[in-house]
Coordinates of C-alpha atoms and ligand atoms in Angstrom, one line a residue:
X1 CA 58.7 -97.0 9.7
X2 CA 57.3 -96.1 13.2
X3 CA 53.4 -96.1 11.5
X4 CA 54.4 -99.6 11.1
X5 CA 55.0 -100.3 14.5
X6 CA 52.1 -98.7 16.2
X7 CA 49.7 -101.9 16.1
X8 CA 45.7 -102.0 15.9
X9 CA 45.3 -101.1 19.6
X10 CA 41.3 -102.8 19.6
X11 CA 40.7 -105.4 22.4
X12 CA 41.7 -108.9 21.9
X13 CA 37.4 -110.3 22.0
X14 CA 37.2 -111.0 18.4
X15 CA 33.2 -110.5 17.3
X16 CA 32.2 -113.3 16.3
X17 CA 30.8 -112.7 13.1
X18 CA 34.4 -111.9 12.4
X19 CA 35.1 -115.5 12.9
X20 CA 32.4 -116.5 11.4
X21 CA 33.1 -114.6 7.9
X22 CA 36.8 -114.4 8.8
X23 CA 37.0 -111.4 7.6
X24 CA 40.2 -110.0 7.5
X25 CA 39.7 -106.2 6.8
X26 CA 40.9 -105.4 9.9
X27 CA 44.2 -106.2 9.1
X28 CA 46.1 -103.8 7.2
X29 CA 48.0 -105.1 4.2
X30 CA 50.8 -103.1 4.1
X31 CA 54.0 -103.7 1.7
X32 CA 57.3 -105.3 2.8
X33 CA 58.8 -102.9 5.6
X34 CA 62.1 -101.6 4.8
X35 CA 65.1 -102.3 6.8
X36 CA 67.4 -99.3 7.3
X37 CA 69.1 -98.3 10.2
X38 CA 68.0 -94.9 11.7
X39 CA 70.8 -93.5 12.8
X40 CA 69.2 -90.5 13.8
X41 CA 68.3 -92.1 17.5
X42 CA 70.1 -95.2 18.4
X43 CA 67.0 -96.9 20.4
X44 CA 65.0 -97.2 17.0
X45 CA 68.0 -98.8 15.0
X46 CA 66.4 -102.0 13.3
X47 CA 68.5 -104.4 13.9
X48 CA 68.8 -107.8 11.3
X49 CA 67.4 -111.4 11.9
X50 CA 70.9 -112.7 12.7
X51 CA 71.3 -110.4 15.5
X52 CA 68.5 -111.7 17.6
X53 CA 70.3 -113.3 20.8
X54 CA 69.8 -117.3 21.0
X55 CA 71.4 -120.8 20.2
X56 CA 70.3 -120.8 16.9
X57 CA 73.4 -122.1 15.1
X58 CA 73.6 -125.3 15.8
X59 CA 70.5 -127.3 16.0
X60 CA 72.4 -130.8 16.9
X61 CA 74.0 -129.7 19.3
X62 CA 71.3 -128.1 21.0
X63 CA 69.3 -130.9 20.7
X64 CA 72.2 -132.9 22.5
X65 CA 71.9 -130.3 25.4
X66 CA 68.1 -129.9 25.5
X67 CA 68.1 -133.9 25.9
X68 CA 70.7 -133.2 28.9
X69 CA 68.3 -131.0 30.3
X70 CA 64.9 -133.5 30.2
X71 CA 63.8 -130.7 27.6
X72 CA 61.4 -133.4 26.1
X73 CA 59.4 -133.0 29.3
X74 CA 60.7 -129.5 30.4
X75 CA 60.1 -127.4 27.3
X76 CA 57.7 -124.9 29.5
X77 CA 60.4 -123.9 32.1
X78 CA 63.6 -124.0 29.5
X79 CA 61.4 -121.6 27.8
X80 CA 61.4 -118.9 30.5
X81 CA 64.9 -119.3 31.4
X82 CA 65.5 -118.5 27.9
X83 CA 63.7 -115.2 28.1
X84 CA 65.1 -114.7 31.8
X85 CA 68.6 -114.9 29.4
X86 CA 67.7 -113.5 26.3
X87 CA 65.1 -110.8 27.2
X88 CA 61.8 -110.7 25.6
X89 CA 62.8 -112.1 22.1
X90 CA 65.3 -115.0 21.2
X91 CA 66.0 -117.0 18.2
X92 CA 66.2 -121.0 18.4
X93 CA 67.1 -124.3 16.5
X94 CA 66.4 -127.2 18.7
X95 CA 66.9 -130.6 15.8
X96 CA 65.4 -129.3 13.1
X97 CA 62.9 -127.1 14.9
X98 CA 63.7 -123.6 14.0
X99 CA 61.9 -120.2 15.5
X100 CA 61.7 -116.7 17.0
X101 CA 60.5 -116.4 20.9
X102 CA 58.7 -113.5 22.1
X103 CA 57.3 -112.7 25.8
X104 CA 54.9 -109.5 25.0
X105 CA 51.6 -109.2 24.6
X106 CA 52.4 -105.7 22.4
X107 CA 54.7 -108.2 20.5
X108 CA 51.6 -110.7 20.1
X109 CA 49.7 -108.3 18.4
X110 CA 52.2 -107.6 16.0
X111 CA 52.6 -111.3 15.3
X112 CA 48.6 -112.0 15.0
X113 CA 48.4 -108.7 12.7
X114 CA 51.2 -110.3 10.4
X115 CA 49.5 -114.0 10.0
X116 CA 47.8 -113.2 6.6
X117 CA 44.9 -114.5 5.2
X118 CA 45.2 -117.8 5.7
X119 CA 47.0 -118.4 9.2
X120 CA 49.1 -121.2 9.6
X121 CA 50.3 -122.8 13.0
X122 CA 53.7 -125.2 13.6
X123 CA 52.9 -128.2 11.6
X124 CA 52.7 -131.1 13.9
X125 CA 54.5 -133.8 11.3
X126 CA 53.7 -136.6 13.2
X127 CA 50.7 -135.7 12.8
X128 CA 50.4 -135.2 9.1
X129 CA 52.9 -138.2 8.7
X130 CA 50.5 -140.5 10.5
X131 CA 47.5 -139.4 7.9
X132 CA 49.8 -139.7 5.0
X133 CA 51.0 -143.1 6.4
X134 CA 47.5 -144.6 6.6
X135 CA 45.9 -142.6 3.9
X136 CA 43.6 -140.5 5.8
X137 CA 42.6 -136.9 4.8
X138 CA 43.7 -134.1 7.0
X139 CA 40.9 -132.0 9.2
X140 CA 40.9 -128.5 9.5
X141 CA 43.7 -128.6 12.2
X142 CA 46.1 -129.7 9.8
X143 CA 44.8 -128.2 6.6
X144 CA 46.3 -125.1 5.5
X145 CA 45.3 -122.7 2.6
X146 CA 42.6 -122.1 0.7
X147 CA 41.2 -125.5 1.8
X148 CA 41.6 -125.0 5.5
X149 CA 39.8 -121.3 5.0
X150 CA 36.2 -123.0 2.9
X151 CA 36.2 -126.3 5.8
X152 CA 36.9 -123.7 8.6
X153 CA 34.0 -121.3 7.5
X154 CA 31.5 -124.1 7.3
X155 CA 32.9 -125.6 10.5
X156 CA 32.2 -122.4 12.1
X157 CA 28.5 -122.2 11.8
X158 CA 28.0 -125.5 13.3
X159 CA 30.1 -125.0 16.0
X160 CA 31.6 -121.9 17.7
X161 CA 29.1 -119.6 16.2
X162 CA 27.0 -118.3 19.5
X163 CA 23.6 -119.2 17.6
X164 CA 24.6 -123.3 18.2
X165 CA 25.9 -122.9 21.1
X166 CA 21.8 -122.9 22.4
X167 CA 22.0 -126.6 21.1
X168 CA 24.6 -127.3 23.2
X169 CA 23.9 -126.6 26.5
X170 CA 21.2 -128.9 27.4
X171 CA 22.7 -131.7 26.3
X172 CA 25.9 -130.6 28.4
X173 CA 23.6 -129.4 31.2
X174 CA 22.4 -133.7 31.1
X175 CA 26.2 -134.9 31.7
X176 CA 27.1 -132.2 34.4
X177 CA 23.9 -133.5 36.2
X178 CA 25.2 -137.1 35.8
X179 CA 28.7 -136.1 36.6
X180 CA 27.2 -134.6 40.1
X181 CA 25.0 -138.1 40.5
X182 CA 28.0 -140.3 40.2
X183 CA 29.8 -138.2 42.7
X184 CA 27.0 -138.7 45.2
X185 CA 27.1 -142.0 44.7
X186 CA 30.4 -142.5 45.2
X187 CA 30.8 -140.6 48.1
X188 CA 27.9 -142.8 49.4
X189 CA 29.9 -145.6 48.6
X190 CA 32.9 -144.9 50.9
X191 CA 30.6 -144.8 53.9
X192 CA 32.6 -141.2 55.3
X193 CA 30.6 -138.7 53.3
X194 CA 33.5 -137.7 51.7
X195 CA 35.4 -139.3 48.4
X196 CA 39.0 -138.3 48.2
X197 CA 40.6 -139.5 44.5
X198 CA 42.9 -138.9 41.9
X199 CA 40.2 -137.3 39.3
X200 CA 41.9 -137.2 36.0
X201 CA 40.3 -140.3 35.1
X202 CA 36.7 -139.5 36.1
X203 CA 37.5 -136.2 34.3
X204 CA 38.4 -137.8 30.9
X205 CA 35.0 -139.4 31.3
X206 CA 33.2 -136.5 31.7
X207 CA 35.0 -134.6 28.9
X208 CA 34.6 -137.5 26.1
X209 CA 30.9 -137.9 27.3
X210 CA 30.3 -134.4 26.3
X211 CA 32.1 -133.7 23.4
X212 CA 30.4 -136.6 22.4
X213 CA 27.1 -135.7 22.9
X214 CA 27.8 -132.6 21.5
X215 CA 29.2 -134.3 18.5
X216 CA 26.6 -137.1 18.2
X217 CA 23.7 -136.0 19.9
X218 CA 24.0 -139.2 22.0
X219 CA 25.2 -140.4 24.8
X220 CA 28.2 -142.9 24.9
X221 CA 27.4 -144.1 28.8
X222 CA 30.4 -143.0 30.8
X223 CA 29.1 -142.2 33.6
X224 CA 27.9 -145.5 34.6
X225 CA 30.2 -147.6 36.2
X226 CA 30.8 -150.5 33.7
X227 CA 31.7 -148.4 30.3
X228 CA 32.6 -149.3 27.1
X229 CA 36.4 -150.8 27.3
X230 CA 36.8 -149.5 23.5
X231 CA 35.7 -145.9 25.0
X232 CA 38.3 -146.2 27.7
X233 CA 41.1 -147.2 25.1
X234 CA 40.2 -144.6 22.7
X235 CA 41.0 -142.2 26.1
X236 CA 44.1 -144.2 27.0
X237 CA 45.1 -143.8 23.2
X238 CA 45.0 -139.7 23.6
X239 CA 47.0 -139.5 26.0
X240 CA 49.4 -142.2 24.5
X241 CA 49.3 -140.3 20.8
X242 CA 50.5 -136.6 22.9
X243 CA 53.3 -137.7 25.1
X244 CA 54.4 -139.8 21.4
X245 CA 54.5 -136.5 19.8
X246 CA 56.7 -134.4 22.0
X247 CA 60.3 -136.1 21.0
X248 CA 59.1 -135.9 17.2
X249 CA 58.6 -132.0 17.4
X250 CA 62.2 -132.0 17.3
X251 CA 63.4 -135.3 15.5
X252 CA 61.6 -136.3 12.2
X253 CA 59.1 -138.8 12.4
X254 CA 59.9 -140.1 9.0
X255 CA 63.8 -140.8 10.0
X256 CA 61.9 -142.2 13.3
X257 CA 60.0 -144.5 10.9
X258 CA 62.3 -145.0 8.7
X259 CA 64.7 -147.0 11.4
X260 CA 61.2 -148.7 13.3
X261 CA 61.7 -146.2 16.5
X262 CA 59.3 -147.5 19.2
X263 CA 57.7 -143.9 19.5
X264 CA 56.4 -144.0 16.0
X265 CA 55.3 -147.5 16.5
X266 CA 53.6 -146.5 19.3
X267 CA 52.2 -143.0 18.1
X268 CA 50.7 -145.1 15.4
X269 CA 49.0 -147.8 17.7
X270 CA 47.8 -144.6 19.3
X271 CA 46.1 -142.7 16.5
X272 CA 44.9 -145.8 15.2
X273 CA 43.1 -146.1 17.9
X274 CA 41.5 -143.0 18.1
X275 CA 40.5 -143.7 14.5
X276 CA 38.9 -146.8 15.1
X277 CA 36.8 -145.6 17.9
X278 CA 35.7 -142.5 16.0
X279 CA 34.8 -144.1 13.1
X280 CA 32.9 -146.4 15.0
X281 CA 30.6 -143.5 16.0
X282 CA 30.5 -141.8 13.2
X283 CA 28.9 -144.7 11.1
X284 CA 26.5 -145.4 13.8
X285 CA 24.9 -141.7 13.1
X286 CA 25.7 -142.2 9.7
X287 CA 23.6 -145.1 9.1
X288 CA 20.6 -143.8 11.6
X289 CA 20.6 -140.8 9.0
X290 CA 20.0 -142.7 6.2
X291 CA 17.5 -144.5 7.7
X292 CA 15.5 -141.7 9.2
X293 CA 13.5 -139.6 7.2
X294 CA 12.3 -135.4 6.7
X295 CA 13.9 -133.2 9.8
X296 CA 14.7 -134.5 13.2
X297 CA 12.6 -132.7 16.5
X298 CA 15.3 -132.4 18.4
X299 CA 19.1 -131.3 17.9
X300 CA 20.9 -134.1 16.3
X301 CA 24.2 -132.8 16.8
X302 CA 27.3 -131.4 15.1
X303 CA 28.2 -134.4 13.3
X304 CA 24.2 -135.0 11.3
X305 CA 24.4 -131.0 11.2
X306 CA 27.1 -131.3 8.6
X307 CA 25.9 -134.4 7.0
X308 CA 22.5 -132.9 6.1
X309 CA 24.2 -129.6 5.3
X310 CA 26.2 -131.4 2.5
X311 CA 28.9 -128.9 2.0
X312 CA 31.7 -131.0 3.1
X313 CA 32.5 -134.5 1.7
X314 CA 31.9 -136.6 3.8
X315 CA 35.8 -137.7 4.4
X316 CA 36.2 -134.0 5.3
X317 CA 33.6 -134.3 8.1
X318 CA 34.9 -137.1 9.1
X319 CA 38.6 -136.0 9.5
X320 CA 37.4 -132.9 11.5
X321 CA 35.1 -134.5 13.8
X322 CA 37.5 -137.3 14.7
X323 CA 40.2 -133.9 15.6
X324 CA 37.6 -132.5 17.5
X325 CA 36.7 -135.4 19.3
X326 CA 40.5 -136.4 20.5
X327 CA 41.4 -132.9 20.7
X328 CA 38.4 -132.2 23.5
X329 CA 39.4 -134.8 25.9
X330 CA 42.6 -134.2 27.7
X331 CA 42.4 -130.4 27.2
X332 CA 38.9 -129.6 28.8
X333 CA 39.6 -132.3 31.5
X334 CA 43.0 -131.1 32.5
X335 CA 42.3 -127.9 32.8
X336 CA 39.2 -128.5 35.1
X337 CA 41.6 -130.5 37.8
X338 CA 43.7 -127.7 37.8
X339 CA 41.1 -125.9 38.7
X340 CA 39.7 -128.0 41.3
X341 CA 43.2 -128.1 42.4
X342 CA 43.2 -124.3 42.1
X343 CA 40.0 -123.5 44.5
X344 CA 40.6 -126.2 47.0
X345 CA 44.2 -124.7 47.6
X346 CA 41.8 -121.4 47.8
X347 CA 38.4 -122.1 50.1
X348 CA 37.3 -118.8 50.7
X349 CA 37.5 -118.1 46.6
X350 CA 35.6 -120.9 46.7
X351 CA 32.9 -119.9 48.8
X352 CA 33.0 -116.6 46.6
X353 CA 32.4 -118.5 43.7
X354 CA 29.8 -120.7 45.1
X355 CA 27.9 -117.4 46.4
X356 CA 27.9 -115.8 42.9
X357 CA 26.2 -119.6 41.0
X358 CA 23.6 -119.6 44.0
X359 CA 23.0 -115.7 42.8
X360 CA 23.0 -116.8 39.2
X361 CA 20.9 -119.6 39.7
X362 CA 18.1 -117.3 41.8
X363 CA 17.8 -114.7 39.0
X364 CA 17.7 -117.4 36.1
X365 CA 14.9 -119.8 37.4
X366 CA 17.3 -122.3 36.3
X367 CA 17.8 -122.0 32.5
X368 CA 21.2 -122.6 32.3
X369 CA 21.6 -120.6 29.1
X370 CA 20.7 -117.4 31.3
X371 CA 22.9 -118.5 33.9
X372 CA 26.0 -118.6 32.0
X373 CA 25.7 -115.2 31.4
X374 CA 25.7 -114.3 34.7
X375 CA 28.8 -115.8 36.4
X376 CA 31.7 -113.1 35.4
X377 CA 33.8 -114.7 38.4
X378 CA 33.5 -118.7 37.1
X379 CA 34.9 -117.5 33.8
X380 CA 37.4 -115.9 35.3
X381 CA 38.6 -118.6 37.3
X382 CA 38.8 -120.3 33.6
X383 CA 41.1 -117.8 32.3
X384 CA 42.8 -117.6 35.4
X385 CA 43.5 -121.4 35.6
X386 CA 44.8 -121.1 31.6
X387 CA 46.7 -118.3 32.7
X388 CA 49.1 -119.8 34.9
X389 CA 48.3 -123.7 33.3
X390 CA 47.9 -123.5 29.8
X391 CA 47.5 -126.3 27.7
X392 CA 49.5 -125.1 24.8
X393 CA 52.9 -123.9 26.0
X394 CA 53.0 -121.6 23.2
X395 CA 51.2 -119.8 20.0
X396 CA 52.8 -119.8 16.2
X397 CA 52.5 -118.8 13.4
X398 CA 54.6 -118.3 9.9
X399 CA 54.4 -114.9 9.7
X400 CA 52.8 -113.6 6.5
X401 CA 54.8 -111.0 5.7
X402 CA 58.0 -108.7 7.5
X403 CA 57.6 -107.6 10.6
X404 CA 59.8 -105.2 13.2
X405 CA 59.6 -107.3 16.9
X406 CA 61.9 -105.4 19.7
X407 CA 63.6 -103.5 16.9
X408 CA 64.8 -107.2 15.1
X409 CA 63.4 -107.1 11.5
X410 CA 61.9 -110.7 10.8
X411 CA 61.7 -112.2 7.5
X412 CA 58.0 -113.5 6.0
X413 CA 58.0 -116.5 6.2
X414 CA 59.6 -117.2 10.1
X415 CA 58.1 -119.4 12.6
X416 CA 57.4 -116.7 15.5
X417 CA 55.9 -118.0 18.8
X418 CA 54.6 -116.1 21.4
X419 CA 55.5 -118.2 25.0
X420 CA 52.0 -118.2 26.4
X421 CA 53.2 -120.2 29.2
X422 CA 56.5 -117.8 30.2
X423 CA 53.9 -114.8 29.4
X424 CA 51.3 -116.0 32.2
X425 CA 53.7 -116.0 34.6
X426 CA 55.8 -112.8 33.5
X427 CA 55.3 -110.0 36.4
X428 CA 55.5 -107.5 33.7
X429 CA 52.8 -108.6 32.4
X430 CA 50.7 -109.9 35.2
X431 CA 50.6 -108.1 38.5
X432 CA 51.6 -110.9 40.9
X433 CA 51.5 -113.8 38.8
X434 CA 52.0 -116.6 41.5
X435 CA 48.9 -115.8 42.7
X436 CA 45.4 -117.3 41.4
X437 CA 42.8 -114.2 41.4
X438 CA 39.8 -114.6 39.4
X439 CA 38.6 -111.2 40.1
X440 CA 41.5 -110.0 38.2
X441 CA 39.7 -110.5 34.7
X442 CA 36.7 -108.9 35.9
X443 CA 38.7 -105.5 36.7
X444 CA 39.4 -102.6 34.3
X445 CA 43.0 -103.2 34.0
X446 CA 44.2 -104.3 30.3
X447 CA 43.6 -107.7 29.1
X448 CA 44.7 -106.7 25.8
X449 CA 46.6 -109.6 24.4
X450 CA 46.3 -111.0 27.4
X451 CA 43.9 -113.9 27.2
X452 CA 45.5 -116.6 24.9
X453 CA 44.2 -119.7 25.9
X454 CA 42.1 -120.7 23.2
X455 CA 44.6 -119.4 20.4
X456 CA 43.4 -115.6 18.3
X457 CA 41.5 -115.4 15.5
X458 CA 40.3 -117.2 12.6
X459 CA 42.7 -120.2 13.7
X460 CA 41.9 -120.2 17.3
X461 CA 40.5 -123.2 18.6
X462 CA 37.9 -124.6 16.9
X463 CA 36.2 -126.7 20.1
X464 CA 36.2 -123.1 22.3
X465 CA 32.6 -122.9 22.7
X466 CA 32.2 -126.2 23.3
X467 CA 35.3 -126.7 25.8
X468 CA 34.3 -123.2 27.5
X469 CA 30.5 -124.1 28.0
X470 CA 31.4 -127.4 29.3
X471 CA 33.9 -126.2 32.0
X472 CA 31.4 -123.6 32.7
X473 CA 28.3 -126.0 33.5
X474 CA 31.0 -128.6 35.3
X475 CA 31.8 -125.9 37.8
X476 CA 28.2 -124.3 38.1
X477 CA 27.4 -128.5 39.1
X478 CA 30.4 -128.9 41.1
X479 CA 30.1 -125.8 43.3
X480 CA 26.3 -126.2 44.0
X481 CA 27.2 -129.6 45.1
X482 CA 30.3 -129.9 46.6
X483 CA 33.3 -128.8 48.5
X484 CA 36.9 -129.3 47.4
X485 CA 39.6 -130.0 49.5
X486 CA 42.7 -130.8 49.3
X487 CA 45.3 -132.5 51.8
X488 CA 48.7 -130.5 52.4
X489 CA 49.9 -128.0 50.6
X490 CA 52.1 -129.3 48.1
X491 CA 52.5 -127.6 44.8
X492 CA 52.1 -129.4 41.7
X493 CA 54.0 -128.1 38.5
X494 CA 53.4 -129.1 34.9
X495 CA 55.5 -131.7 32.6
X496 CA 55.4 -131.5 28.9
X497 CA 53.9 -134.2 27.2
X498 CA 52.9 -131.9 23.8
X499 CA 50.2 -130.1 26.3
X500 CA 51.3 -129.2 29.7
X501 CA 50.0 -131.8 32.4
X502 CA 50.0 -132.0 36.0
X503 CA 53.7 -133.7 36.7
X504 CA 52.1 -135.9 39.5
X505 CA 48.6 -136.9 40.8
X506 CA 46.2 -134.7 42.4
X507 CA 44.6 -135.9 45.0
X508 CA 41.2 -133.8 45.9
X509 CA 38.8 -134.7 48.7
X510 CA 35.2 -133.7 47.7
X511 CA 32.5 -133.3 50.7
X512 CA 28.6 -133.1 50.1
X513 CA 27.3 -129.7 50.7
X514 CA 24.0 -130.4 51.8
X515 CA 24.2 -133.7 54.3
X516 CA 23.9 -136.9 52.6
X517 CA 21.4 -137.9 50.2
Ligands
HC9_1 C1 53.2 -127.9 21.5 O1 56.4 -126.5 20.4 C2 54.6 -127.3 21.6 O2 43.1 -129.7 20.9 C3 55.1 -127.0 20.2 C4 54.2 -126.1 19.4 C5 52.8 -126.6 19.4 C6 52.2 -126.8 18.2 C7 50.8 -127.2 18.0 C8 50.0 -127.2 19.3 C9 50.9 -127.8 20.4 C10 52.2 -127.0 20.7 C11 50.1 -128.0 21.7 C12 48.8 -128.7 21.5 C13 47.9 -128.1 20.5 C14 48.7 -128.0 19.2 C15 47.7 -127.6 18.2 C16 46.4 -128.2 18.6 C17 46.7 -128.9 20.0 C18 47.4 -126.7 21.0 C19 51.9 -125.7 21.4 C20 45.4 -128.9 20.8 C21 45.6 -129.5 22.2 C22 44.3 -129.7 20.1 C23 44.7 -131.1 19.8 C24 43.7 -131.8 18.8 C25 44.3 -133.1 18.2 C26 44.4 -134.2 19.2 C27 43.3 -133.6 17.1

């Protein structure tokens, strides 16, 4: 029993021909555990699955009470009062929604070792309902199974395998340049060289135009200042299809459809949106494709990658690029304000940061390929802005087998989730968690389990390399360029809208480094 419990103790950076071959040797396979008390020492007592503390018997009426608490737009703080009450597991039934908490990163591991060969995540039924609804065939978020595992394996080589990622940066290297222009030009514009905003919108901009480059291998234009208004709907409809979601993680879309509920009306209008616009791009490199002839010169993206690979149908290509489009807007662009927001609350980090690009920048004559390697700090600020404002609130999986969490035994089968966002800001897990400190991922301390953001293993986010390279040429472009500021100090905290968003507008100043141009 206690072999059982001692997990793989190997750090969490997965190789990435792992990922790429999903291999799971790794994991042990081990047979069903089995439950007996030892009564030999009463700490190691396994306890059963109805023992774990937590409102877990009556969904309804939990439901009633989370609703009395705003828990549609408060799930992230209800969640660490519940582990500030139950300790570092709880059980749960919110509606319909039933799972098992945990806090640890030891726990994690035990969790990620017990997802099984094919791994599968909460299933987002509005999500699926919507595709069923209007006939559409799931991507590899939604797929599950042996499906999910042949799409996934070919996805990965065209996009979070390191040897693409090459491809990629140029074309992101074009929109961080443009980004930086339009900034100028803007601050230009106010006639006080400085330009103090509300970013998020200039951020979605930046974030669509280079996903879709990266997707396309073209540019859609959004940095100019008259774009496309079907480009800005699609954005509008992202946000629009998340904050729909939330209330039907806990009430069933299909009831909500069933009795014409504004909020599946509305998630509806949203994806179909998306879909429309998507489409849209897709057949416009679809039909250049068949038009051109023999191999292209240059990279022609992710998207004609695939299509001259022929390993997927083409409905599967489609359905995965539309997911990765829509899911690499709000996510890459949110998390950059925060971190804005983060270093212009900190200057002299700033500074620090800004000292170790200008370094970077010296010893790679510029290629932006060698300079990512050499800016430890910047990707810490990353992980420290996920850290303390992630995107997902939490991890799950349905656990593939049995497994022994804080002494509970828990059924195959159970939806376990590990609070990434209660875990970020957990001083037993983080020393002094208030505080935003890059330099703390660069020490030796243990970051085992510790680094979540993206999701673990095979299932992790697919976009990762994408999202992480564009953040990382974003900040190398924004620090080289400009200062942040920010007015007073107010602190801004996160609402729930299915990710985790700023709750109010951040206003930033940005100043010109280097006089006006
Ligand atoms: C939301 O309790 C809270 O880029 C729920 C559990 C849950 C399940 C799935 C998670 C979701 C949470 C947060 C948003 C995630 C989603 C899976 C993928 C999605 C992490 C934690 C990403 C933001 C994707 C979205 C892609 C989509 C738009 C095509």
């Amino acid at each position: 029993m206690m072999a059982r419990l001692s997990v793989w103790r190997s750090p969490v950076t997965v190789p990435l021909s792992w990922i790429g071959e999903l291999t799971t040797g790794v994991r042990c396979s081990s047979s069903m555990p089995i439950v007996r008390p030892a009564y030999s020492d009463s700490s190691s007592i396994i306890r059963s699955f109805s023992e774990i503390p937590g409102l877990w018997k009556n969904g309804m009426a939990n439901l009633y009470h989370f609703w009395k608490l705003d828990g549609f737009r408060n799930l992230h703080h209800i969640m660490v009062q519940n582990f500030n009450t139950f300790g570092p597991i709880y059980r749960e039934k919110i509606g319909h929604y039933e799972s098992v908490n945990i806090i640890n990163p030891e726990d994690a591991a035990i969790l990620f070792k017990a997802e099984g060969h094919y791994p599968k995540r909460l299933k987002v039924e509005a999500w699926t309902l919507y595709r069923d609804y209007r006939n559409r065939k799931y991507g590899v978020l939604l797929k599950n199974g042996e499906d999910w595992r042949s799409n996934r394996l070919i996805l990965n080589k065209e996009v979070i395998c390191p040897k693409v990622l090459g491809n990629f940066v140029p074309l992101l290297e074009e929109v961080g340049q443009d980004f930086v222009a339009r900034v100028h030009k803007k601050i230009k514009q106010s006639g006080q060289n400085k330009w103090t905003t509300d970013l998020s919108q200039e951020l979605f901009k930046y974030a669509l135009e280079s996903v879709s480059s990266v997707l396309y291998g073209e540019r859609l234009g959004l940095m100019l200042d008259y774009i496309d208004p079907d480009a800005q709907h699609f954005i509008d409809c992202i946000t629009l299809m998340f904050k729909t979601t939330s209330p039907m993680l806990f009430i069933p879309p299909a009831l909500l459809r069933k009795i014409g509920a504004k909020v599946w009306q509305d998630h509806v209008e949203a994806w179909d949106g998306i879909f429309h616009q998507a489409d849209h791009c897709i057949y416009n490199i679809y039909r250049e494709l068949r038009k051109e002839s023999g191999t292209p010169k240059k990279y022609p993206g992710v998207l004609a990658s695939l299509l001259m690979l022929d390993k997927l149908s083409i409905e599967d290509i489609k359905a995965s690029i539309t997911e990765l489009m829509a899911g690499g807007v709000d996510t890459t662009s949110i998390t950059l304000l925060w971190t804005l927001y983060e270093l212009a609350r900190h200057p002299k980090l700033q500074d620090e940061l800004r000292a170790e690009v200008a370094a970077a920048r010296a010893e790679s004559q510029g290629d932006m390929q060698e300079m990512l390697k050499r800016i430890p700090l910047v990707k810490g600020a990353l992980k420290e802005t996920l850290r303390l404002h992630p995107v997902a609130v939490s991890l799950q999986r349905y656990i593939a087998e049995d497994i022994i969490i804080q002494n509970y035994h828990i059924p195959a089968g159970t939806l376990v989730q590990l609070g990434l966002y209660a875990m970020g800001r957990d001083p037993k897990v983080f020393s002094r968690p208030e505080q935003y400190q890059p330099s703390r991922w660069l020490r030796t301390e243990t970051h085992y389990f510790r680094s979540l953001g993206f999701g673990f293993g095979p299932r992790q986010c697919l976009g990762r390399r994408i999202a992480e390279a564009e953040m990382q040429i974003f900040l190398i472009h924004m620090l080289e360029n400009f200062r942040v500021e920010k007015q007073r100090h107010v602190e801004v905290k996160s609402t729930f809208e299915l990710i985790l968003l700023p709750e109010k507008p951040i206003l930033l100043t940005l100043k010109p480094l280097h006089g006006s141009r």
